[in-house]
């Protein structure tokens, strides 16, 4: 989905959480790239990279707990 769809929920979620609204590749205002979207692996990889590079969570032992909606 698009980050735009969460625009009314973000302020409420931000009261108790650090909130990031991500437009996945090909959704919302993001351009649709010419990649293989089969199986959704591209979005899983995009979210994993976002968590590592932006949030600083790598999923290893002792990693910060993150909820993605």
Short mmCIF file of C-alpha atoms in Angstrom, two decimals:
data_model
loop_
_atom_site.label_atom_id
_atom_site.label_comp_id
_atom_site.label_asym_id
_atom_site.label_seq_id
_atom_site.Cartn_x
_atom_site.Cartn_y
_atom_site.Cartn_z
CA UNK A 1 0.00 0.00 0.00
CA UNK A 2 0.93 3.62 -0.14
CA UNK A 3 2.15 5.71 2.78
CA UNK A 4 -0.68 8.07 1.84
CA UNK A 5 -3.22 5.49 3.04
CA UNK A 6 -1.76 5.78 6.56
CA UNK A 7 -1.87 9.60 6.73
CA UNK A 8 -4.68 9.67 9.31
CA UNK A 9 -3.19 6.89 11.46
CA UNK A 10 0.38 8.18 11.62
CA UNK A 11 -0.24 11.01 14.15
CA UNK A 12 -1.96 8.59 16.54
CA UNK A 13 0.70 5.89 16.15
CA UNK A 14 3.43 8.50 16.62
CA UNK A 15 2.20 9.27 20.14
CA UNK A 16 3.78 6.03 21.40
CA UNK A 17 5.96 4.81 18.53
CA UNK A 18 8.61 5.93 16.10
CA UNK A 19 6.76 5.89 12.77
CA UNK A 20 8.08 5.54 9.23
CA UNK A 21 5.69 5.60 6.28
CA UNK A 22 7.25 3.69 3.40
CA UNK A 23 6.03 3.73 -0.18
CA UNK A 24 6.96 0.32 -1.50
CA UNK A 25 8.39 0.15 -4.99
CA UNK A 26 5.55 0.50 -7.49
CA UNK A 27 2.97 1.71 -4.94
CA UNK A 28 1.79 5.19 -4.02
CA UNK A 29 3.97 7.96 -5.40
CA UNK A 30 6.90 5.62 -6.05
CA UNK A 31 7.57 4.89 -9.70
CA UNK A 32 6.96 1.36 -10.92
CA UNK A 33 10.37 -0.07 -11.66
CA UNK A 34 10.98 -2.67 -14.35
CA UNK A 35 11.72 -5.55 -11.98
CA UNK A 36 10.24 -8.99 -11.35
CA UNK A 37 7.46 -8.50 -8.78
CA UNK A 38 6.63 -12.22 -8.70
CA UNK A 39 6.26 -13.63 -5.20
CA UNK A 40 6.74 -10.26 -3.51
CA UNK A 41 10.43 -10.84 -2.73
CA UNK A 42 11.31 -7.40 -4.06
CA UNK A 43 9.18 -5.76 -1.34
CA UNK A 44 10.60 -7.97 1.41
CA UNK A 45 14.10 -7.03 0.30
CA UNK A 46 13.13 -3.34 0.16
CA UNK A 47 11.75 -3.42 3.71
CA UNK A 48 14.76 -5.35 5.04
CA UNK A 49 17.12 -2.79 3.48
CA UNK A 50 15.04 0.06 4.92
CA UNK A 51 15.20 -1.48 8.40
CA UNK A 52 18.98 -1.93 8.16
CA UNK A 53 19.91 1.35 6.51
CA UNK A 54 17.37 3.82 7.91
CA UNK A 55 16.13 2.41 11.21
CA UNK A 56 19.39 0.63 12.06
CA UNK A 57 17.84 -2.77 12.77
CA UNK A 58 19.55 -5.79 11.24
CA UNK A 59 17.43 -8.57 12.72
CA UNK A 60 20.32 -10.14 14.60
CA UNK A 61 20.35 -11.30 18.21
CA UNK A 62 19.49 -8.46 20.57
CA UNK A 63 18.01 -6.38 17.76
CA UNK A 64 15.42 -3.73 18.45
CA UNK A 65 11.87 -5.00 18.06
CA UNK A 66 10.09 -3.46 15.08
CA UNK A 67 6.48 -3.73 13.96
CA UNK A 68 5.73 -3.20 10.29
CA UNK A 69 2.15 -2.53 9.24
#
